PDB file of N, CA and C in Angstrom:
ATOM      1  N   LEU A 356       0.868  -0.874   0.081  1.00 50.00           N
ATOM      2  CA  LEU A 356       0.155  -0.655   0.329  1.00 50.00           C
ATOM      3  C   LEU A 356       0.745   1.913  -0.029  1.00 50.00           C
ATOM      4  N   MET A 357      -0.013   2.031  -1.095  1.00 61.00           N
ATOM      5  CA  MET A 357       1.128   3.598  -0.701  1.00 61.00           C
ATOM      6  C   MET A 357       0.645   4.504   0.478  1.00 61.00           C
ATOM      7  N   LEU A 358      -0.105   4.331   0.792  1.00 67.00           N
ATOM      8  CA  LEU A 358      -1.503   5.477   1.751  1.00 67.00           C
ATOM      9  C   LEU A 358      -1.594   4.150   3.325  1.00 67.00           C
ATOM     10  N   HIS A 359      -0.663   4.443   4.186  1.00 66.00           N
ATOM     11  CA  HIS A 359      -2.268   3.996   5.219  1.00 66.00           C
ATOM     12  C   HIS A 359      -2.622   4.875   5.938  1.00 66.00           C
ATOM     13  N   TYR A 360      -3.622   3.713   6.753  1.00 72.00           N
ATOM     14  CA  TYR A 360      -4.392   4.670   7.956  1.00 72.00           C
ATOM     15  C   TYR A 360      -4.031   4.733   9.484  1.00 72.00           C
ATOM     16  N   THR A 361      -3.488   3.500   9.229  1.00 77.00           N
ATOM     17  CA  THR A 361      -3.146   3.237  10.521  1.00 77.00           C
ATOM     18  C   THR A 361      -1.219   3.741  10.868  1.00 77.00           C
ATOM     19  N   LYS A 362      -1.025   3.317  12.468  1.00 79.00           N
ATOM     20  CA  LYS A 362       0.293   3.775  12.927  1.00 79.00           C
ATOM     21  C   LYS A 362       0.955   2.148  12.136  1.00 79.00           C
ATOM     22  N   ASP A 363       0.226   1.718  12.699  1.00 85.00           N
ATOM     23  CA  ASP A 363       1.660   0.406  12.496  1.00 85.00           C
ATOM     24  C   ASP A 363       0.690  -0.590  11.245  1.00 85.00           C
ATOM     25  N   ALA A 364       1.323   0.109   9.781  1.00 83.00           N
ATOM     26  CA  ALA A 364       1.835   0.141   8.295  1.00 83.00           C
ATOM     27  C   ALA A 364       1.990  -2.096   8.464  1.00 83.00           C
ATOM     28  N   LEU A 365       2.704  -2.570   8.989  1.00 84.00           N
ATOM     29  CA  LEU A 365       2.794  -3.668   8.899  1.00 84.00           C
ATOM     30  C   LEU A 365       1.350  -4.731   9.087  1.00 84.00           C
ATOM     31  N   LEU A 366       0.724  -4.663  10.464  1.00 86.00           N
ATOM     32  CA  LEU A 366      -0.278  -4.375  10.728  1.00 86.00           C
ATOM     33  C   LEU A 366      -1.045  -4.156   9.403  1.00 86.00           C
ATOM     34  N   GLU A 367      -1.821  -3.389   9.004  1.00 88.00           N
ATOM     35  CA  GLU A 367      -2.731  -2.895   8.264  1.00 88.00           C
ATOM     36  C   GLU A 367      -2.472  -3.570   6.240  1.00 88.00           C
ATOM     37  N   GLU A 368      -1.215  -4.336   5.927  1.00 88.00           N
ATOM     38  CA  GLU A 368      -0.310  -4.983   5.535  1.00 88.00           C
ATOM     39  C   GLU A 368      -1.006  -6.282   5.006  1.00 88.00           C
ATOM     40  N   TYR A 369      -0.760  -6.667   6.473  1.00 88.00           N
ATOM     41  CA  TYR A 369      -1.081  -8.155   6.573  1.00 88.00           C
ATOM     42  C   TYR A 369      -2.575  -7.903   6.772  1.00 88.00           C
ATOM     43  N   SER A 370      -3.141  -7.878   6.892  1.00 89.00           N
ATOM     44  CA  SER A 370      -4.939  -7.749   7.283  1.00 89.00           C
ATOM     45  C   SER A 370      -5.121  -7.666   5.807  1.00 89.00           C
ATOM     46  N   VAL A 371      -4.705  -6.288   4.650  1.00 90.00           N
ATOM     47  CA  VAL A 371      -5.155  -6.226   3.266  1.00 90.00           C
ATOM     48  C   VAL A 371      -4.744  -7.617   2.662  1.00 90.00           C
ATOM     49  N   ALA A 372      -3.529  -8.077   3.188  1.00 91.00           N
ATOM     50  CA  ALA A 372      -3.255  -9.042   1.816  1.00 91.00           C
ATOM     51  C   ALA A 372      -4.047 -10.552   2.509  1.00 91.00           C
ATOM     52  N   ALA A 373      -4.844 -11.049   4.035  1.00 93.00           N
ATOM     53  CA  ALA A 373      -6.136 -12.369   4.273  1.00 93.00           C
ATOM     54  C   ALA A 373      -7.295 -11.468   4.044  1.00 93.00           C
ATOM     55  N   GLN A 374      -7.243 -10.407   3.496  1.00 93.00           N
ATOM     56  CA  GLN A 374      -8.532 -10.094   2.324  1.00 93.00           C
ATOM     57  C   GLN A 374      -8.456 -10.371   1.315  1.00 93.00           C
ATOM     58  N   VAL A 375      -7.012 -10.517   0.415  1.00 95.00           N
ATOM     59  CA  VAL A 375      -7.470 -10.123  -1.266  1.00 95.00           C
ATOM     60  C   VAL A 375      -7.118 -11.414  -0.734  1.00 95.00           C
ATOM     61  N   TRP A 376      -6.091 -12.149  -0.081  1.00 96.00           N
ATOM     62  CA  TRP A 376      -6.281 -13.447  -0.848  1.00 96.00           C
ATOM     63  C   TRP A 376      -7.004 -15.039  -0.237  1.00 96.00           C
ATOM     64  N   LYS A 377      -7.696 -14.132   0.831  1.00 96.00           N
ATOM     65  CA  LYS A 377      -7.414 -15.126   1.667  1.00 96.00           C
ATOM     66  C   LYS A 377      -7.376 -15.891   2.782  1.00 96.00           C
ATOM     67  N   LEU A 378      -6.328 -15.289   3.681  1.00 96.00           N
ATOM     68  CA  LEU A 378      -5.472 -15.892   3.953  1.00 96.00           C
ATOM     69  C   LEU A 378      -5.973 -16.841   5.111  1.00 96.00           C
ATOM     70  N   SER A 379      -6.066 -17.919   5.707  1.00 95.00           N
ATOM     71  CA  SER A 379      -6.186 -18.275   6.983  1.00 95.00           C
ATOM     72  C   SER A 379      -5.324 -17.143   8.006  1.00 95.00           C
ATOM     73  N   SER A 380      -5.437 -17.422   9.585  1.00 93.00           N
ATOM     74  CA  SER A 380      -4.667 -16.702  10.750  1.00 93.00           C
ATOM     75  C   SER A 380      -3.247 -17.864  10.595  1.00 93.00           C
ATOM     76  N   VAL A 381      -3.133 -19.503   9.843  1.00 95.00           N
ATOM     77  CA  VAL A 381      -2.441 -19.691  10.106  1.00 95.00           C
ATOM     78  C   VAL A 381      -0.961 -20.185   8.700  1.00 95.00           C
ATOM     79  N   ASP A 382      -1.788 -19.204   7.770  1.00 96.00           N
ATOM     80  CA  ASP A 382      -1.400 -18.908   5.897  1.00 96.00           C
ATOM     81  C   ASP A 382      -0.566 -17.539   6.963  1.00 96.00           C
ATOM     82  N   GLN A 383      -0.765 -16.182   7.296  1.00 94.00           N
ATOM     83  CA  GLN A 383      -0.451 -14.841   7.894  1.00 94.00           C
ATOM     84  C   GLN A 383       0.473 -15.205   9.106  1.00 94.00           C
ATOM     85  N   CYS A 384       0.728 -16.111   9.651  1.00 95.00           N
ATOM     86  CA  CYS A 384       2.073 -16.755  10.849  1.00 95.00           C
ATOM     87  C   CYS A 384       2.883 -17.699  10.647  1.00 95.00           C
ATOM     88  N   GLU A 385       2.775 -17.757   9.637  1.00 96.00           N
ATOM     89  CA  GLU A 385       3.671 -18.864   8.666  1.00 96.00           C
ATOM     90  C   GLU A 385       4.292 -17.873   7.946  1.00 96.00           C
ATOM     91  N   ILE A 386       3.332 -16.849   7.044  1.00 95.00           N
ATOM     92  CA  ILE A 386       4.641 -15.409   6.087  1.00 95.00           C
ATOM     93  C   ILE A 386       5.018 -14.441   7.692  1.00 95.00           C
ATOM     94  N   ALA A 387       4.916 -14.370   8.541  1.00 93.00           N
ATOM     95  CA  ALA A 387       5.446 -14.357   9.276  1.00 93.00           C
ATOM     96  C   ALA A 387       7.072 -14.687  10.682  1.00 93.00           C
ATOM     97  N   ARG A 388       6.666 -15.966  10.007  1.00 95.00           N
ATOM     98  CA  ARG A 388       7.686 -16.983  10.189  1.00 95.00           C
ATOM     99  C   ARG A 388       8.722 -16.606   9.390  1.00 95.00           C
ATOM    100  N   ASN A 389       8.296 -16.836   8.514  1.00 95.00           N
ATOM    101  CA  ASN A 389       9.496 -16.447   7.399  1.00 95.00           C
ATOM    102  C   ASN A 389      10.074 -15.545   7.012  1.00 95.00           C
ATOM    103  N   SER A 390       8.853 -14.886   7.119  1.00 94.00           N
ATOM    104  CA  SER A 390       9.893 -12.958   6.993  1.00 94.00           C
ATOM    105  C   SER A 390      10.843 -13.369   7.594  1.00 94.00           C
ATOM    106  N   VAL A 391      10.379 -13.782   9.435  1.00 95.00           N
ATOM    107  CA  VAL A 391      11.311 -13.462  10.493  1.00 95.00           C
ATOM    108  C   VAL A 391      12.628 -14.282   9.836  1.00 95.00           C
ATOM    109  N   LEU A 392      12.234 -15.155   9.899  1.00 95.00           N
ATOM    110  CA  LEU A 392      13.645 -15.853   9.092  1.00 95.00           C
ATOM    111  C   LEU A 392      15.046 -15.726   8.305  1.00 95.00           C
ATOM    112  N   GLN A 393      14.374 -14.779   7.323  1.00 95.00           N
ATOM    113  CA  GLN A 393      14.658 -14.471   6.375  1.00 95.00           C
ATOM    114  C   GLN A 393      15.115 -13.326   6.742  1.00 95.00           C
ATOM    115  N   SER A 394      14.737 -12.786   7.566  1.00 95.00           N
ATOM    116  CA  SER A 394      15.034 -10.914   7.802  1.00 95.00           C
ATOM    117  C   SER A 394      16.937 -10.998   8.001  1.00 95.00           C
ATOM    118  N   GLY A 395      17.060  -9.775   8.793  1.00 95.00           N
ATOM    119  CA  GLY A 395      18.563 -10.077   9.071  1.00 95.00           C
ATOM    120  C   GLY A 395      18.757  -9.494  10.633  1.00 95.00           C
ATOM    121  N   PHE A 396      17.185  -9.729  10.845  1.00 94.00           N
ATOM    122  CA  PHE A 396      17.850  -9.796  12.139  1.00 94.00           C
ATOM    123  C   PHE A 396      18.771 -10.646  13.661  1.00 94.00           C
ATOM    124  N   GLU A 397      18.996  -9.707  14.202  1.00 96.00           N
ATOM    125  CA  GLU A 397      20.155 -10.675  15.096  1.00 96.00           C
ATOM    126  C   GLU A 397      19.598 -12.056  15.100  1.00 96.00           C
ATOM    127  N   PRO A 398      20.815 -13.134  15.459  1.00 94.00           N
ATOM    128  CA  PRO A 398      19.878 -14.243  15.665  1.00 94.00           C
ATOM    129  C   PRO A 398      18.683 -14.244  17.212  1.00 94.00           C
ATOM    130  N   GLU A 399      19.021 -13.482  18.644  1.00 95.00           N
ATOM    131  CA  GLU A 399      19.171 -12.956  19.775  1.00 95.00           C
ATOM    132  C   GLU A 399      17.901 -12.630  20.069  1.00 95.00           C
ATOM    133  N   PHE A 400      16.525 -12.072  18.532  1.00 95.00           N
ATOM    134  CA  PHE A 400      16.075 -11.151  18.410  1.00 95.00           C
ATOM    135  C   PHE A 400      15.258 -12.755  17.442  1.00 95.00           C
ATOM    136  N   LYS A 401      15.754 -13.381  16.319  1.00 95.00           N
ATOM    137  CA  LYS A 401      14.971 -14.387  16.057  1.00 95.00           C
ATOM    138  C   LYS A 401      14.644 -15.658  17.412  1.00 95.00           C
ATOM    139  N   SER A 402      15.720 -15.562  18.269  1.00 96.00           N
ATOM    140  CA  SER A 402      15.329 -16.710  18.801  1.00 96.00           C
ATOM    141  C   SER A 402      13.980 -16.304  19.976  1.00 96.00           C
ATOM    142  N   HIS A 403      13.827 -14.442  20.371  1.00 95.00           N
ATOM    143  CA  HIS A 403      13.266 -13.703  21.084  1.00 95.00           C
ATOM    144  C   HIS A 403      11.502 -14.732  20.664  1.00 95.00           C
ATOM    145  N   PHE A 404      11.484 -13.928  19.335  1.00 94.00           N
ATOM    146  CA  PHE A 404       9.919 -14.519  18.417  1.00 94.00           C
ATOM    147  C   PHE A 404       9.915 -15.882  18.479  1.00 94.00           C
ATOM    148  N   LEU A 405      10.971 -16.822  18.479  1.00 96.00           N
ATOM    149  CA  LEU A 405      11.370 -17.602  17.060  1.00 96.00           C
ATOM    150  C   LEU A 405      11.043 -19.140  17.841  1.00 96.00           C
ATOM    151  N   GLY A 406      11.846 -19.036  19.402  1.00 94.00           N
ATOM    152  CA  GLY A 406      12.412 -19.666  20.096  1.00 94.00           C
ATOM    153  C   GLY A 406      13.696 -20.105  19.900  1.00 94.00           C
ATOM    154  N   SER A 407      14.592 -21.257  20.464  1.00 94.00           N
ATOM    155  CA  SER A 407      15.851 -20.983  20.945  1.00 94.00           C
ATOM    156  C   SER A 407      16.421 -21.729  19.564  1.00 94.00           C
ATOM    157  N   CYS A 408      15.980 -22.700  18.661  1.00 94.00           N
ATOM    158  CA  CYS A 408      15.809 -23.856  17.468  1.00 94.00           C
ATOM    159  C   CYS A 408      15.592 -22.810  16.562  1.00 94.00           C
ATOM    160  N   HIS A 409      14.914 -22.141  16.217  1.00 94.00           N
ATOM    161  CA  HIS A 409      14.810 -21.990  14.806  1.00 94.00           C
ATOM    162  C   HIS A 409      16.038 -22.064  13.713  1.00 94.00           C
ATOM    163  N   HIS A 410      16.827 -22.292  13.736  1.00 93.00           N
ATOM    164  CA  HIS A 410      18.098 -22.098  13.087  1.00 93.00           C
ATOM    165  C   HIS A 410      17.674 -23.714  12.332  1.00 93.00           C
ATOM    166  N   ARG A 411      16.759 -24.989  13.150  1.00 93.00           N
ATOM    167  CA  ARG A 411      17.061 -25.703  12.642  1.00 93.00           C
ATOM    168  C   ARG A 411      15.956 -26.056  11.142  1.00 93.00           C
ATOM    169  N   PRO A 412      15.851 -26.637  10.321  1.00 89.00           N
ATOM    170  CA  PRO A 412      14.653 -26.583   9.056  1.00 89.00           C
ATOM    171  C   PRO A 412      13.983 -27.457   9.776  1.00 89.00           C
ATOM    172  N   GLY A 413      13.111 -26.981   8.896  1.00 89.00           N
ATOM    173  CA  GLY A 413      11.574 -27.492   8.992  1.00 89.00           C
ATOM    174  C   GLY A 413      11.393 -27.579  10.248  1.00 89.00           C
ATOM    175  N   ALA A 414      10.972 -28.778  10.363  1.00 92.00           N
ATOM    176  CA  ALA A 414       9.851 -28.191  12.095  1.00 92.00           C
ATOM    177  C   ALA A 414      10.437 -28.534  13.519  1.00 92.00           C
ATOM    178  N   LEU A 415      11.688 -29.179  12.668  1.00 93.00           N
ATOM    179  CA  LEU A 415      12.713 -29.310  13.991  1.00 93.00           C
ATOM    180  C   LEU A 415      12.925 -27.156  14.617  1.00 93.00           C
ATOM    181  N   GLY A 416      12.873 -26.814  13.508  1.00 94.00           N
ATOM    182  CA  GLY A 416      13.105 -25.429  14.170  1.00 94.00           C
ATOM    183  C   GLY A 416      11.753 -24.958  15.066  1.00 94.00           C
ATOM    184  N   ASN A 417      10.780 -25.875  14.733  1.00 96.00           N
ATOM    185  CA  ASN A 417       9.214 -24.787  14.958  1.00 96.00           C
ATOM    186  C   ASN A 417       8.913 -25.448  16.670  1.00 96.00           C
ATOM    187  N   ASP A 418       8.743 -23.848  17.143  1.00 96.00           N
ATOM    188  CA  ASP A 418       7.979 -23.713  18.115  1.00 96.00           C
ATOM    189  C   ASP A 418       6.441 -23.769  18.450  1.00 96.00           C
ATOM    190  N   ILE A 419       5.464 -24.296  17.765  1.00 96.00           N
ATOM    191  CA  ILE A 419       4.335 -23.787  17.580  1.00 96.00           C
ATOM    192  C   ILE A 419       3.438 -22.970  19.323  1.00 96.00           C
ATOM    193  N   ARG A 420       4.464 -23.332  19.627  1.00 95.00           N
ATOM    194  CA  ARG A 420       3.671 -22.238  21.359  1.00 95.00           C
ATOM    195  C   ARG A 420       3.830 -20.487  20.453  1.00 95.00           C
ATOM    196  N   MET A 421       5.222 -20.254  20.432  1.00 95.00           N
ATOM    197  CA  MET A 421       6.082 -19.276  19.677  1.00 95.00           C
ATOM    198  C   MET A 421       5.596 -18.322  17.964  1.00 95.00           C
ATOM    199  N   THR A 422       5.021 -19.563  17.348  1.00 96.00           N
ATOM    200  CA  THR A 422       4.838 -19.269  15.331  1.00 96.00           C
ATOM    201  C   THR A 422       3.576 -19.672  16.054  1.00 96.00           C
ATOM    202  N   ASN A 423       3.208 -20.241  15.768  1.00 96.00           N
ATOM    203  CA  ASN A 423       1.197 -20.868  15.924  1.00 96.00           C
ATOM    204  C   ASN A 423       1.431 -21.680  14.532  1.00 96.00           C
ATOM    205  N   VAL A 424       2.550 -21.824  14.752  1.00 97.00           N
ATOM    206  CA  VAL A 424       2.197 -22.844  12.972  1.00 97.00           C
ATOM    207  C   VAL A 424       2.507 -24.148  13.614  1.00 97.00           C
ATOM    208  N   PRO A 425       1.612 -24.833  12.376  1.00 97.00           N
ATOM    209  CA  PRO A 425       1.664 -26.373  12.587  1.00 97.00           C
ATOM    210  C   PRO A 425       3.026 -26.579  12.576  1.00 97.00           C
ATOM    211  N   ASN A 426       3.499 -27.928  13.320  1.00 97.00           N
ATOM    212  CA  ASN A 426       5.320 -29.084  12.828  1.00 97.00           C
ATOM    213  C   ASN A 426       4.183 -29.722  11.496  1.00 97.00           C
ATOM    214  N   ILE A 427       3.089 -30.346  10.998  1.00 97.00           N
ATOM    215  CA  ILE A 427       3.354 -30.971  10.186  1.00 97.00           C
ATOM    216  C   ILE A 427       2.684 -30.396   8.597  1.00 97.00           C
ATOM    217  N   ARG A 428       2.715 -28.472   9.037  1.00 97.00           N
ATOM    218  CA  ARG A 428       2.524 -27.686   8.053  1.00 97.00           C
ATOM    219  C   ARG A 428       4.003 -27.586   7.205  1.00 97.00           C
ATOM    220  N   LEU A 429       4.808 -27.422   8.199  1.00 96.00           N
ATOM    221  CA  LEU A 429       6.743 -27.362   8.274  1.00 96.00           C
ATOM    222  C   LEU A 429       7.503 -28.594   7.346  1.00 96.00           C
ATOM    223  N   HIS A 430       6.584 -29.510   7.802  1.00 95.00           N
ATOM    224  CA  HIS A 430       7.551 -30.676   8.193  1.00 95.00           C
ATOM    225  C   HIS A 430       6.106 -31.513   5.916  1.00 95.00           C
ATOM    226  N   TYR A 431       4.999 -30.622   5.585  1.00 96.00           N
ATOM    227  CA  TYR A 431       4.950 -30.642   4.512  1.00 96.00           C
ATOM    228  C   TYR A 431       5.890 -29.800   2.927  1.00 96.00           C
ATOM    229  N   ARG A 432       6.514 -28.590   4.135  1.00 95.00           N
ATOM    230  CA  ARG A 432       7.039 -27.510   3.009  1.00 95.00           C
ATOM    231  C   ARG A 432       8.392 -28.114   2.897  1.00 95.00           C
ATOM    232  N   SER A 433       8.245 -28.613   3.883  1.00 93.00           N
ATOM    233  CA  SER A 433      10.361 -29.491   4.042  1.00 93.00           C
ATOM    234  C   SER A 433      10.370 -30.920   2.808  1.00 93.00           C
ATOM    235  N   GLU A 434       9.586 -31.568   2.813  1.00 95.00           N
ATOM    236  CA  GLU A 434       9.642 -32.483   2.377  1.00 95.00           C
ATOM    237  C   GLU A 434       9.113 -32.476   0.283  1.00 95.00           C
ATOM    238  N   MET A 435       7.861 -30.868   0.218  1.00 96.00           N
ATOM    239  CA  MET A 435       8.100 -30.634  -1.154  1.00 96.00           C
ATOM    240  C   MET A 435       8.748 -29.808  -1.444  1.00 96.00           C
ATOM    241  N   LEU A 436      10.414 -29.850  -0.558  1.00 95.00           N
ATOM    242  CA  LEU A 436      11.624 -28.376  -0.734  1.00 95.00           C
ATOM    243  C   LEU A 436      12.105 -29.778  -0.941  1.00 95.00           C
ATOM    244  N   MET A 437      12.375 -30.828  -0.479  1.00 95.00           N
ATOM    245  CA  MET A 437      13.448 -31.488  -1.047  1.00 95.00           C
ATOM    246  C   MET A 437      12.837 -32.164  -2.203  1.00 95.00           C
ATOM    247  N   SER A 438      11.997 -32.574  -2.530  1.00 96.00           N
ATOM    248  CA  SER A 438      11.290 -33.607  -4.060  1.00 96.00           C
ATOM    249  C   SER A 438      11.873 -32.922  -4.761  1.00 96.00           C
ATOM    250  N   GLU A 439      11.560 -31.188  -4.709  1.00 96.00           N
ATOM    251  CA  GLU A 439      12.326 -30.008  -6.081  1.00 96.00           C
ATOM    252  C   GLU A 439      13.102 -30.379  -6.194  1.00 96.00           C
ATOM    253  N   MET A 440      14.424 -30.426  -5.012  1.00 96.00           N
ATOM    254  CA  MET A 440      15.424 -30.750  -4.956  1.00 96.00           C
ATOM    255  C   MET A 440      16.051 -31.532  -5.799  1.00 96.00           C
ATOM    256  N   LYS A 441      15.511 -32.829  -5.088  1.00 96.00           N
ATOM    257  CA  LYS A 441      15.724 -33.958  -7.031  1.00 96.00           C
ATOM    258  C   LYS A 441      15.608 -33.722  -7.404  1.00 96.00           C
ATOM    259  N   LEU A 442      14.367 -33.513  -8.153  1.00 94.00           N
ATOM    260  CA  LEU A 442      14.047 -33.004  -9.351  1.00 94.00           C
ATOM    261  C   LEU A 442      14.719 -32.175 -10.054  1.00 94.00           C
ATOM    262  N   ILE A 443      15.504 -31.200  -9.825  1.00 95.00           N
ATOM    263  CA  ILE A 443      16.220 -30.448 -10.506  1.00 95.00           C
ATOM    264  C   ILE A 443      17.632 -30.868 -10.950  1.00 95.00           C
ATOM    265  N   SER A 444      17.694 -31.958  -9.464  1.00 93.00           N
ATOM    266  CA  SER A 444      19.118 -32.238  -9.740  1.00 93.00           C
ATOM    267  C   SER A 444      18.579 -33.397 -10.621  1.00 93.00           C
ATOM    268  N   ARG A 445      17.513 -34.231 -10.707  1.00 91.00           N
ATOM    269  CA  ARG A 445      17.680 -35.295 -11.625  1.00 91.00           C
ATOM    270  C   ARG A 445      18.231 -34.128 -12.812  1.00 91.00           C
ATOM    271  N   GLY A 446      17.101 -33.518 -13.489  1.00 88.00           N
ATOM    272  CA  GLY A 446      17.179 -32.081 -14.676  1.00 88.00           C
ATOM    273  C   GLY A 446      19.051 -32.569 -14.997  1.00 88.00           C
ATOM    274  N   CYS A 447      19.128 -31.509 -13.820  1.00 88.00           N
ATOM    275  CA  CYS A 447      20.854 -31.369 -14.828  1.00 88.00           C
ATOM    276  C   CYS A 447      21.560 -31.876 -14.364  1.00 88.00           C
ATOM    277  N   ALA A 448      20.960 -33.063 -14.254  1.00 84.00           N
ATOM    278  CA  ALA A 448      22.305 -34.866 -14.677  1.00 84.00           C
ATOM    279  C   ALA A 448      21.991 -35.599 -16.180  1.00 84.00           C
ATOM    280  N   THR A 449      20.990 -35.356 -16.603  1.00 81.00           N
ATOM    281  CA  THR A 449      19.888 -35.246 -17.671  1.00 81.00           C
ATOM    282  C   THR A 449      20.559 -34.616 -18.680  1.00 81.00           C
ATOM    283  N   THR A 450      20.932 -33.210 -18.402  1.00 73.00           N
ATOM    284  CA  THR A 450      21.278 -32.570 -19.636  1.00 73.00           C
ATOM    285  C   THR A 450      22.533 -31.758 -19.847  1.00 73.00           C
ATOM    286  N   GLY A 451      23.611 -32.313 -18.751  1.00 62.00           N
ATOM    287  CA  GLY A 451      25.110 -32.751 -18.932  1.00 62.00           C
ATOM    288  C   GLY A 451      25.384 -33.375 -18.725  1.00 62.00           C
TER     289      GLY A 451
END
């Protein structure tokens, strides 16, 4: 958004995204979790908001009490990533 009507622009952005793309609260929590993980914030900041194991991949790094993202969702994302990586490596092997 170019203009914000509240003092909390980020909250407003999430609200608009939730309405436009019909995101559930869990979808929004996953987006927020990924945003913090990919940010340049210090590890202490990430640990405060995501838990002490946030650096571990997939569900191993998830503290559901802090992120509100179910482990099964992160396990699924991790499985899909591994599957896509295998597909890419097979494609590279056949063309190379």
